[in-house]
Coordinates of N, CA and C in Angstrom, one line a residue:
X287 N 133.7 21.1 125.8 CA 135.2 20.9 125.9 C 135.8 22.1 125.3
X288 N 136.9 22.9 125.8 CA 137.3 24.1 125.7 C 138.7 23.6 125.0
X289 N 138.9 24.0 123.9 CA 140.3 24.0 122.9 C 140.9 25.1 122.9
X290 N 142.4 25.3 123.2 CA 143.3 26.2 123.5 C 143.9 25.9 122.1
X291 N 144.5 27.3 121.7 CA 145.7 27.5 120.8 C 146.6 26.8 121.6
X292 N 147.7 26.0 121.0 CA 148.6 25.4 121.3 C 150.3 25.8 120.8
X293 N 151.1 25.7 120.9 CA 152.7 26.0 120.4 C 152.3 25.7 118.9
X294 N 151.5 24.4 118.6 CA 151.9 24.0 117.5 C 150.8 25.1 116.2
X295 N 149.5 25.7 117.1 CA 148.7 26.5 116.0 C 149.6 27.7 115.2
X296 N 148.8 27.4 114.0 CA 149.8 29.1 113.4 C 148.6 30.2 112.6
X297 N 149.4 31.3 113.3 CA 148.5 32.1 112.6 C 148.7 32.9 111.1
X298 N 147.2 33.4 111.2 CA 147.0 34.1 110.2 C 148.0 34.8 109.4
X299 N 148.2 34.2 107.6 CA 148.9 35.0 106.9 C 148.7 36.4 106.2
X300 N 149.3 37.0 107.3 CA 149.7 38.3 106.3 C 149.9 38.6 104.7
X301 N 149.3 39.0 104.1 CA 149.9 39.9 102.5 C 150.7 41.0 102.3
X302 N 151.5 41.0 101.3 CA 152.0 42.1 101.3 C 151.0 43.4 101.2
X303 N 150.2 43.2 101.1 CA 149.5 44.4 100.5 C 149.2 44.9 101.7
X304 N 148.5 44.0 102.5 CA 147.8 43.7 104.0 C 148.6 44.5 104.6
X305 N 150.3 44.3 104.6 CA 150.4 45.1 105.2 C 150.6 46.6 105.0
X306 N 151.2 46.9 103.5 CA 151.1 48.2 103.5 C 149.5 49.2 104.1
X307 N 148.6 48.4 103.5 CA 147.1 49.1 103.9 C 147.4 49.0 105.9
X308 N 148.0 48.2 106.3 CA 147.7 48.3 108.3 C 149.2 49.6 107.9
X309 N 150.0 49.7 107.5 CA 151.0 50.8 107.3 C 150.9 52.3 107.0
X310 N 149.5 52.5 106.4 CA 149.4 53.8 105.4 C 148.7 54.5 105.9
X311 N 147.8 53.6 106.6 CA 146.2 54.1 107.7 C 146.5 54.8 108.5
X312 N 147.4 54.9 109.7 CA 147.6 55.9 110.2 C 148.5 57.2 109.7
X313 N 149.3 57.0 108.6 CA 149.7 57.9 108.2 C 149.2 59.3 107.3
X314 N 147.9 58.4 106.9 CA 146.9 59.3 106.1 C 146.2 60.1 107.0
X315 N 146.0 59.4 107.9 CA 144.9 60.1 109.4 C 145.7 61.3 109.3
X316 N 146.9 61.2 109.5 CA 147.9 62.2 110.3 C 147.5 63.4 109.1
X317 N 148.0 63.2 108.0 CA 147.9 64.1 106.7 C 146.6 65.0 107.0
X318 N 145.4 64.1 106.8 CA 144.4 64.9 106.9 C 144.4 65.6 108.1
X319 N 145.0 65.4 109.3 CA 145.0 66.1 110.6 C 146.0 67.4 110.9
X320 N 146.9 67.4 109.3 CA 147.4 68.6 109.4 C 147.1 70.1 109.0
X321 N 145.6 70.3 108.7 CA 145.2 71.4 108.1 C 144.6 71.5 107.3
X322 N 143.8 73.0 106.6 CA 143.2 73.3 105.6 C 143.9 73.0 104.6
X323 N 143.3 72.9 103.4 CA 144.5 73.1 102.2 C 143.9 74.4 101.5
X324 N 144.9 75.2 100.9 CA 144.3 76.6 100.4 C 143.1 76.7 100.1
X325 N 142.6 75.7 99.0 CA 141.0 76.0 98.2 C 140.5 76.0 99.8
X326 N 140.5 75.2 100.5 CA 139.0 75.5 101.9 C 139.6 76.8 101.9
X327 N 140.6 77.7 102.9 CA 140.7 78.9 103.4 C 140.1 79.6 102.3
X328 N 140.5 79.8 101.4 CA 139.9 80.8 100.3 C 138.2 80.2 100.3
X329 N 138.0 79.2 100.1 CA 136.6 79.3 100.1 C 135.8 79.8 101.7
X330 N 136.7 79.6 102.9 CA 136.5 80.6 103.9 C 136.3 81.7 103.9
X331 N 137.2 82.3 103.5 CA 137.7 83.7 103.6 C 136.6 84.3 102.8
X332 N 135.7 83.7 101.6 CA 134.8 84.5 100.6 C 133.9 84.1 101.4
X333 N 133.5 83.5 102.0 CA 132.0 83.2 102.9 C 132.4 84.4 104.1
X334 N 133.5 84.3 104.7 CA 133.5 85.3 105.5 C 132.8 87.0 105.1
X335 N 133.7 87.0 104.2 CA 133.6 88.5 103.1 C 132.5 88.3 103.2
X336 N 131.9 87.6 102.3 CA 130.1 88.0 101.7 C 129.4 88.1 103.2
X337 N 129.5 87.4 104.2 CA 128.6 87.9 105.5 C 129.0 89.1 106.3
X338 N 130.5 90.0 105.7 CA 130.6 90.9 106.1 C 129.8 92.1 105.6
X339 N 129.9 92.1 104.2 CA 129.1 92.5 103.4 C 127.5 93.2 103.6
X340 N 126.7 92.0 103.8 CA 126.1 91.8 103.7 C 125.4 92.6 105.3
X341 N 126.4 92.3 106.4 CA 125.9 93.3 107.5 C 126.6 94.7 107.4
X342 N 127.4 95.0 106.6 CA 127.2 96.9 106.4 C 126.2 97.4 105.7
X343 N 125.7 96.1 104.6 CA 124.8 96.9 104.1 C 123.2 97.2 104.8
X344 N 123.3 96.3 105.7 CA 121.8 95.7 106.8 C 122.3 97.4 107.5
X345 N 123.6 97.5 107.8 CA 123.5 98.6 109.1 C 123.4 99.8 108.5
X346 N 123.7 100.1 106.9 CA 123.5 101.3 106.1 C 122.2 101.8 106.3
X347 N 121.7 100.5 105.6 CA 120.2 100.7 105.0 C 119.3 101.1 106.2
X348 N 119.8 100.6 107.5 CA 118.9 101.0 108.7 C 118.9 102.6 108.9
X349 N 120.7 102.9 108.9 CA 120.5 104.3 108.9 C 120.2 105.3 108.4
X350 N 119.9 104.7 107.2 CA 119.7 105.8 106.3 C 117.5 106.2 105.9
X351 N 117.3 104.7 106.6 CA 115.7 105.0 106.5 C 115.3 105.9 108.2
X352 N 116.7 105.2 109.1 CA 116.2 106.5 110.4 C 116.4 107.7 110.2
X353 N 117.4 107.9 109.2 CA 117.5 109.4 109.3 C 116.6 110.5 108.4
X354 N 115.7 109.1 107.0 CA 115.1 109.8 106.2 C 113.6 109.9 107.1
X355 N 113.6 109.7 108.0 CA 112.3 109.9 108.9 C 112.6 110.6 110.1
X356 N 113.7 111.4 110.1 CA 114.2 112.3 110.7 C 113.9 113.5 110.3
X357 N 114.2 113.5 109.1 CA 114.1 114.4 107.8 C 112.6 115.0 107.8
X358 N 111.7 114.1 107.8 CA 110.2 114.0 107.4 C 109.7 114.7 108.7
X359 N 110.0 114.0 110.0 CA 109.2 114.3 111.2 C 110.1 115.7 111.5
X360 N 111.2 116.7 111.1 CA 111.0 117.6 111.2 C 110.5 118.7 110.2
X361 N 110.2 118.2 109.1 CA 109.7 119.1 108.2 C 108.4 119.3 108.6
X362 N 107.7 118.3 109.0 CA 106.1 118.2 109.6 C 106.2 119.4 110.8
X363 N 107.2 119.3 111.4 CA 107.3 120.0 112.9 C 107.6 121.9 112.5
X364 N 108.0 121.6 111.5 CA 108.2 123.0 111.0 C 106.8 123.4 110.3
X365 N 106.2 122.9 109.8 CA 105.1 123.1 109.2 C 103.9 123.4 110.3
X366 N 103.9 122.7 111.0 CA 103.0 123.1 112.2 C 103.6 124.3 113.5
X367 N 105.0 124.7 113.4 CA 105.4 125.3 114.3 C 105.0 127.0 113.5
X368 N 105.1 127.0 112.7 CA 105.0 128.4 111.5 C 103.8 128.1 111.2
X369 N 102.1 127.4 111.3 CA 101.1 127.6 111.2 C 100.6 128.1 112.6
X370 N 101.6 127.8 113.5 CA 101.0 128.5 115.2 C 101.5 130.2 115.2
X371 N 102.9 130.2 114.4 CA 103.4 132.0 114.8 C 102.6 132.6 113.4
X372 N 102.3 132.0 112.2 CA 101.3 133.1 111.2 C 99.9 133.2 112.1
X373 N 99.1 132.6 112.8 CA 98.4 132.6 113.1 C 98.3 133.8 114.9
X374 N 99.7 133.7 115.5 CA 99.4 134.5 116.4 C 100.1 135.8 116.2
X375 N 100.7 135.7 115.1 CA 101.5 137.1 114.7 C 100.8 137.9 113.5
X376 N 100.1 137.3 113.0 CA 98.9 137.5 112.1 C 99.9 137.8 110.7
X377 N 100.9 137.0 110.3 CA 101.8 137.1 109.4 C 101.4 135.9 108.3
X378 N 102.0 136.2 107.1 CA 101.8 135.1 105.9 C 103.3 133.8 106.0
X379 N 103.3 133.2 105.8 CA 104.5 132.3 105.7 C 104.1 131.4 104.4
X380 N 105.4 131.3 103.9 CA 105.4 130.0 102.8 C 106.9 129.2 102.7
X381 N 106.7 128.1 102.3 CA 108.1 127.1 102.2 C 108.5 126.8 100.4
X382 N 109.3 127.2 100.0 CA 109.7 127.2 99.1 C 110.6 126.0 98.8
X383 N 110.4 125.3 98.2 CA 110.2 123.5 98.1 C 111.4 123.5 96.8
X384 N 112.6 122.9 97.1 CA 113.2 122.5 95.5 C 113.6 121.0 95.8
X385 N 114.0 120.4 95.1 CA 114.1 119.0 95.4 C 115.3 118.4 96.0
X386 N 116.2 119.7 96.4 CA 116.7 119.3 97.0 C 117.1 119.6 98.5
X387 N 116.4 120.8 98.6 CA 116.4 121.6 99.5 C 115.0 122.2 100.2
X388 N 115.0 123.1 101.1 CA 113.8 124.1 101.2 C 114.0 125.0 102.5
X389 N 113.1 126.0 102.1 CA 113.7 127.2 102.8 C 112.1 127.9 103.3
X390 N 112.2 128.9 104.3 CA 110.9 129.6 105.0 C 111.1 130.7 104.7
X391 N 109.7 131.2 103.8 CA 110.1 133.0 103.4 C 109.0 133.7 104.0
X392 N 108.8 134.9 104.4 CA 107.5 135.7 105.2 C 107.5 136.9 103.6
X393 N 106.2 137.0 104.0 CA 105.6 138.1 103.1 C 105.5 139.4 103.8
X394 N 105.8 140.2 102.9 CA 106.3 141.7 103.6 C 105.2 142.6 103.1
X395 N 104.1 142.9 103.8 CA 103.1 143.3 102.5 C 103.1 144.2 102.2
X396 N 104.0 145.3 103.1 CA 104.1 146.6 103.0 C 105.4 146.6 101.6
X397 N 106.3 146.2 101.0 CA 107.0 145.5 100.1 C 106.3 145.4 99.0
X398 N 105.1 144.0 99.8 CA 104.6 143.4 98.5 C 105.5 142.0 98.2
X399 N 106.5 141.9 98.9 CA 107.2 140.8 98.5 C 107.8 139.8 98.9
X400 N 107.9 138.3 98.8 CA 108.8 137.4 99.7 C 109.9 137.5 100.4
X401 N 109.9 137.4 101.7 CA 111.5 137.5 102.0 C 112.0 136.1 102.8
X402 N 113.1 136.1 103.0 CA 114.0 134.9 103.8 C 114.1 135.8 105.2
X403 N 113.5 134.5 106.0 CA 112.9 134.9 107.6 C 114.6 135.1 108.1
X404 N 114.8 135.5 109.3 CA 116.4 136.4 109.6 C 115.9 134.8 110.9
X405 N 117.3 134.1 110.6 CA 117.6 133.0 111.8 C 117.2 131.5 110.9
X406 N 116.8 131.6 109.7 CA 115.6 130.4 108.8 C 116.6 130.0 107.8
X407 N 117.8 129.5 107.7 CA 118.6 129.3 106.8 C 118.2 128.2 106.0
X408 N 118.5 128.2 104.0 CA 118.0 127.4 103.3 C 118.4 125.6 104.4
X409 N 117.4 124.7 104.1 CA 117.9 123.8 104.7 C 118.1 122.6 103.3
X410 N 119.4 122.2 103.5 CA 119.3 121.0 102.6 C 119.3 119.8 102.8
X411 N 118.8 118.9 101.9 CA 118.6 117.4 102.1 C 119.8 116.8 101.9
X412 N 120.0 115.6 102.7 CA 121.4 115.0 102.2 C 120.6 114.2 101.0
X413 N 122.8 114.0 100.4 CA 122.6 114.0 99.0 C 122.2 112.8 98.1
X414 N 121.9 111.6 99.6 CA 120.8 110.7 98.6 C 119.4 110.9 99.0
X415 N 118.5 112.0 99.5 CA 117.3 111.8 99.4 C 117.1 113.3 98.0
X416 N 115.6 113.1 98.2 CA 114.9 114.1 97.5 C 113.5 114.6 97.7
X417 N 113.3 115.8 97.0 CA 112.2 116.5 97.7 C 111.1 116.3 96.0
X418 N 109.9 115.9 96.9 CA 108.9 116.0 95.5 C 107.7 116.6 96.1
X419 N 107.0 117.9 95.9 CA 106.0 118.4 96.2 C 105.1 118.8 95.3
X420 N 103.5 118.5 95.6 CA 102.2 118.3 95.0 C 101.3 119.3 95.6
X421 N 101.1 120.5 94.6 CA 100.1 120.6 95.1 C 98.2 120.4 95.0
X422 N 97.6 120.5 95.5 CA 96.5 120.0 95.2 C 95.2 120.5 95.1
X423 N 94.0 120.4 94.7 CA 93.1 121.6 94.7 C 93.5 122.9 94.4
X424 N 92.6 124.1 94.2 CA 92.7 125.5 93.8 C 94.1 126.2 94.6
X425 N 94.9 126.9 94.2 CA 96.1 126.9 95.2 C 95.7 128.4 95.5
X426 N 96.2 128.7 96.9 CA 95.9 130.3 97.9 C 96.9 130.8 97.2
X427 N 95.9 132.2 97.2 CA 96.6 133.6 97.0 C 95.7 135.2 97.9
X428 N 97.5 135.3 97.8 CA 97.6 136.3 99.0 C 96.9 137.6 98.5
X429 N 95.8 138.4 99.2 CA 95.1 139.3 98.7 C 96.1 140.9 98.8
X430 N 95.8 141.4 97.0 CA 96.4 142.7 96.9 C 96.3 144.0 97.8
X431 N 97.2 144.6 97.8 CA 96.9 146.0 98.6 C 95.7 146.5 97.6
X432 N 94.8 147.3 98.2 CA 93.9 148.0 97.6 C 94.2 149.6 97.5
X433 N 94.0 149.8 96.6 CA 94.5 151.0 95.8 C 93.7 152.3 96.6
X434 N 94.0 153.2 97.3 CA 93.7 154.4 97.9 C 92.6 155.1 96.9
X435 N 91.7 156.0 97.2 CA 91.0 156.9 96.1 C 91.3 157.7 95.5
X436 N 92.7 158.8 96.6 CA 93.6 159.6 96.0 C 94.8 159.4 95.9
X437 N 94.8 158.1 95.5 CA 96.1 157.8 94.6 C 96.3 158.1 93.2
X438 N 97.0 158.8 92.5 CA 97.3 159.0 91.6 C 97.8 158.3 90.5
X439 N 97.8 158.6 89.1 CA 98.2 157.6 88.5 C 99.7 157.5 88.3
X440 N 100.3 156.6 87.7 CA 101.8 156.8 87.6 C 102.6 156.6 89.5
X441 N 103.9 156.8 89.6 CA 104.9 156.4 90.0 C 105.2 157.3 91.3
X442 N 105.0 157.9 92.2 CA 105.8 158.9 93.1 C 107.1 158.8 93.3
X443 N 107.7 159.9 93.8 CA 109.2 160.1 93.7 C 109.7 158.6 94.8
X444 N 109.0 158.4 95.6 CA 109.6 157.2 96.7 C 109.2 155.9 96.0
X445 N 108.3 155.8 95.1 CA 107.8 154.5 94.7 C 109.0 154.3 93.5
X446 N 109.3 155.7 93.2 CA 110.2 155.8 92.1 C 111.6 155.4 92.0
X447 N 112.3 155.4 93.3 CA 113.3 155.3 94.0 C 113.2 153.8 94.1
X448 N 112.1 153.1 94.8 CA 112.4 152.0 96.2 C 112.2 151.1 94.1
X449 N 111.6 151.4 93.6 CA 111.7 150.5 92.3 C 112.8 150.5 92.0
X450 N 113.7 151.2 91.5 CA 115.2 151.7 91.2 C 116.0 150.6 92.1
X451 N 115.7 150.7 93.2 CA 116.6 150.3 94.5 C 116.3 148.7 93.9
X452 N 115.0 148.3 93.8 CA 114.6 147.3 93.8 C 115.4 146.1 92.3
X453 N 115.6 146.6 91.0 CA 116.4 146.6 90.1 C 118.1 146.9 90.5
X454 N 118.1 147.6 91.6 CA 119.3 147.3 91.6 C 119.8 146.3 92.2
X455 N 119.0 146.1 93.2 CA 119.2 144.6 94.4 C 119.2 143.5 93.4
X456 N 119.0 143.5 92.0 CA 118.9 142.0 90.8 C 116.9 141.5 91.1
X457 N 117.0 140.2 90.8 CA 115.7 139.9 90.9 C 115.0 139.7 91.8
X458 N 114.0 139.3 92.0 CA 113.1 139.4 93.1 C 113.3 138.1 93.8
X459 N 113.3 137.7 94.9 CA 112.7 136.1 95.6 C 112.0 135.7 95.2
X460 N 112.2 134.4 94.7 CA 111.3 133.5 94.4 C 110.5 133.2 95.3
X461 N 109.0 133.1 94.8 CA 108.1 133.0 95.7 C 107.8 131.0 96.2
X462 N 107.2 131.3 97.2 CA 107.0 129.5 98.0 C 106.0 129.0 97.4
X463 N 106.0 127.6 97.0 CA 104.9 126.9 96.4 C 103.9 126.7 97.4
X464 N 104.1 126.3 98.4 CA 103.4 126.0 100.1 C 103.5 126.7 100.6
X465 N 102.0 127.5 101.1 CA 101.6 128.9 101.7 C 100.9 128.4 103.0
X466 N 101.5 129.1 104.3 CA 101.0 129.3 105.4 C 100.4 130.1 105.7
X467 N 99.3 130.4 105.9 CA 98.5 131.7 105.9 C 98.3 132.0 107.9
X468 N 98.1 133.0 107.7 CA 97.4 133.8 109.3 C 96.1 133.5 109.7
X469 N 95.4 132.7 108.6 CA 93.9 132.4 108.8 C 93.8 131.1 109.4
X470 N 95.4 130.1 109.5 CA 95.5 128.9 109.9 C 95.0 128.1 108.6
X471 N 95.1 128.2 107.6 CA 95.1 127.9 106.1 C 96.4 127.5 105.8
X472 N 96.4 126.3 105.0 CA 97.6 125.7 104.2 C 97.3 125.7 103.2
X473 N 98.1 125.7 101.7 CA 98.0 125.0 101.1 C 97.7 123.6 100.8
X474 N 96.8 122.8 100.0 CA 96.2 121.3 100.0 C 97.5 121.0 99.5
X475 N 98.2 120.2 100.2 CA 99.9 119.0 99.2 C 99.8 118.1 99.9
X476 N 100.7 117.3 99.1 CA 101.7 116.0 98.7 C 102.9 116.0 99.1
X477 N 103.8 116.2 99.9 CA 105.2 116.0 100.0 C 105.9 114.9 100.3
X478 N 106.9 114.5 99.5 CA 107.3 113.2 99.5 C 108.9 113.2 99.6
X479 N 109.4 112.7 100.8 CA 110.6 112.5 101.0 C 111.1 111.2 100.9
X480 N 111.9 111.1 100.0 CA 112.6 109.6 99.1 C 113.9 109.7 98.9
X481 N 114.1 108.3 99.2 CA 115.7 108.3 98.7 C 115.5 108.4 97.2
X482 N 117.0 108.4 96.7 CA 116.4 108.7 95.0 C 116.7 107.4 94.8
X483 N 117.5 106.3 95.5 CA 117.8 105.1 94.7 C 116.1 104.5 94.0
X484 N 115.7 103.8 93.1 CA 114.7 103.6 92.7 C 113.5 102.8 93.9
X485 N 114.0 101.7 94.7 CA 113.6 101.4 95.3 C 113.4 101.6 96.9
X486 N 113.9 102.9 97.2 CA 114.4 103.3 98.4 C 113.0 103.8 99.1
X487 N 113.2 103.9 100.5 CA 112.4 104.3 101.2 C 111.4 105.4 100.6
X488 N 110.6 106.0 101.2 CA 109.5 106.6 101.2 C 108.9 107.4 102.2
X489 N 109.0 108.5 102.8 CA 107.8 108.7 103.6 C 106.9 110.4 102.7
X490 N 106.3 110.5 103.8 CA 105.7 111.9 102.6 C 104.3 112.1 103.6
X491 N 104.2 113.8 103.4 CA 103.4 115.2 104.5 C 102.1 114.9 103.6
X492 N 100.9 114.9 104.0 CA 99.8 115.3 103.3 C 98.9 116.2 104.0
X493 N 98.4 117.1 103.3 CA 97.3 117.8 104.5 C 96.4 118.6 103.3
X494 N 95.3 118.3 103.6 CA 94.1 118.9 102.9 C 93.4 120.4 102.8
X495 N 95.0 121.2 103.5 CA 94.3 123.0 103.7 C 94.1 123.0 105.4
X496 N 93.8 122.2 106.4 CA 92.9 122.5 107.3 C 94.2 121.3 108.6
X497 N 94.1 120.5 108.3 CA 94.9 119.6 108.8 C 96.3 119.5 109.0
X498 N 96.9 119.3 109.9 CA 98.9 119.3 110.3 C 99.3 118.1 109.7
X499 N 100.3 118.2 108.7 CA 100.5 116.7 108.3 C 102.0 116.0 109.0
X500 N 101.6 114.8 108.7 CA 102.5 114.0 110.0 C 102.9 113.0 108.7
X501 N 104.2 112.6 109.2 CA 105.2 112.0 108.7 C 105.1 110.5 108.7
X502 N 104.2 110.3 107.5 CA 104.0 108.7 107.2 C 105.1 108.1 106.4
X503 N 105.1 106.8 106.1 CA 105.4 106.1 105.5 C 104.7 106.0 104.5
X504 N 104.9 106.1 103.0 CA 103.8 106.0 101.7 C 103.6 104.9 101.5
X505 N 104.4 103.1 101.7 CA 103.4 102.6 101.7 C 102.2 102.0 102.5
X506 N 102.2 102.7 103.7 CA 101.6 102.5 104.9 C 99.9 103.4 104.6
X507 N 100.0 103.9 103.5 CA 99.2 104.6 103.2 C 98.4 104.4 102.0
X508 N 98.9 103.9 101.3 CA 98.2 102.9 99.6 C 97.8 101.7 99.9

């Protein structure tokens, strides 16, 4: 048997409370549907920042290890390109290594003395890497003029002069730590090209005297 509400049922009493809570509920919805409130944006805005961050430094660091192997794989390429011309020009070469820089000098034997090759300008390293060079085993030396039988002792008037000339030019060129010889002979080294930050990249030339050294990575190699 099915019972209908009739005229005479009555319904359910409302509270006052009751009703403010059915009153307030959508009005709160609304509030919260109006937006951030400062603290979120700011706490946005620093999450944004730090993942900005964080990819210049990702894109730095990339360039700066391409270019320090830039660095490396032409120094290698110069080292082998100047062990092919001492060898077919039957000339001495050496690289004169400072840590921050380095430069190609040819030996003048008729001189006697280092010079800076004409087109071979000092090259320098940018100014976060650095140069560290090792040498290793007995180091080459270039053999003296041998002294004539009727050479005399003391000074001739031209030897006497080109010395003079020589003191007047200031001091001599400094000579290369890393000698290219005509015999296809290297010096045995270490060269190591590093950023200076403590932790920074690494690559570095090794060659045993006999061998072209190629541009590794140092710890690809320990």
């Amino acid at each position: 048997m099915r019972i209908s509400a009739g005229a005479g049922a009555t319904a359910p009493a409302v509270t006052g409370s009751g009703l403010r809570g059915i009153a307030n509920g959508p009005v709160l919805a609304e509030r919260r549907q109006d937006g951030f409130t400062l603290i979120e944006l700011l706490v946005v805005m620093v999450i944004i920042g730090s993942l900005l961050s964080l990819a210049v430094l990702s894109t730095g660091n990339a360039n700066t290890s391409r270019e320090l192997r830039d660095e490396a794989q032409r120094l290698s390429g110069l080292i082998a390109v100047l062990s092919d011309e001492a060898v077919l020009d039957n000339r001495e070469y050496g690289l004169l290594v400072r840590s921050e820089s380095y430069r190609v000098l040819a030996y003048d034997e008729a001189k006697g003395v280092w010079a800076a090759v004409p087109g071979q300008n000092e090259h320098r390293m940018p100014v976060w890497a650095r140069l560290e060079l090792e040498l290793e085993g007995e180091p080459l030396k270039l053999s003296t003029p041998v002294k004539e039988n009727d050479d005399e002792p003391g000074l001739s008037q031209d030897q006497d002069e080109e010395k003079k000339e020589k003191e007047k030019n200031g001091p001599r060129q400094p000579e290369p730590q890393l000698l290219i010889l005509s015999s296809g002979e290297l010096s045995p080294f270490r060269l190591e090209i590093a950023e200076r930050e403590p932790k920074g990249t690494v690559y570095e030339l090794v060659s045993d005297g006999f061998q072209m050294p190629k541009a590794e990575l140092a710890k690809e190699r320990r």
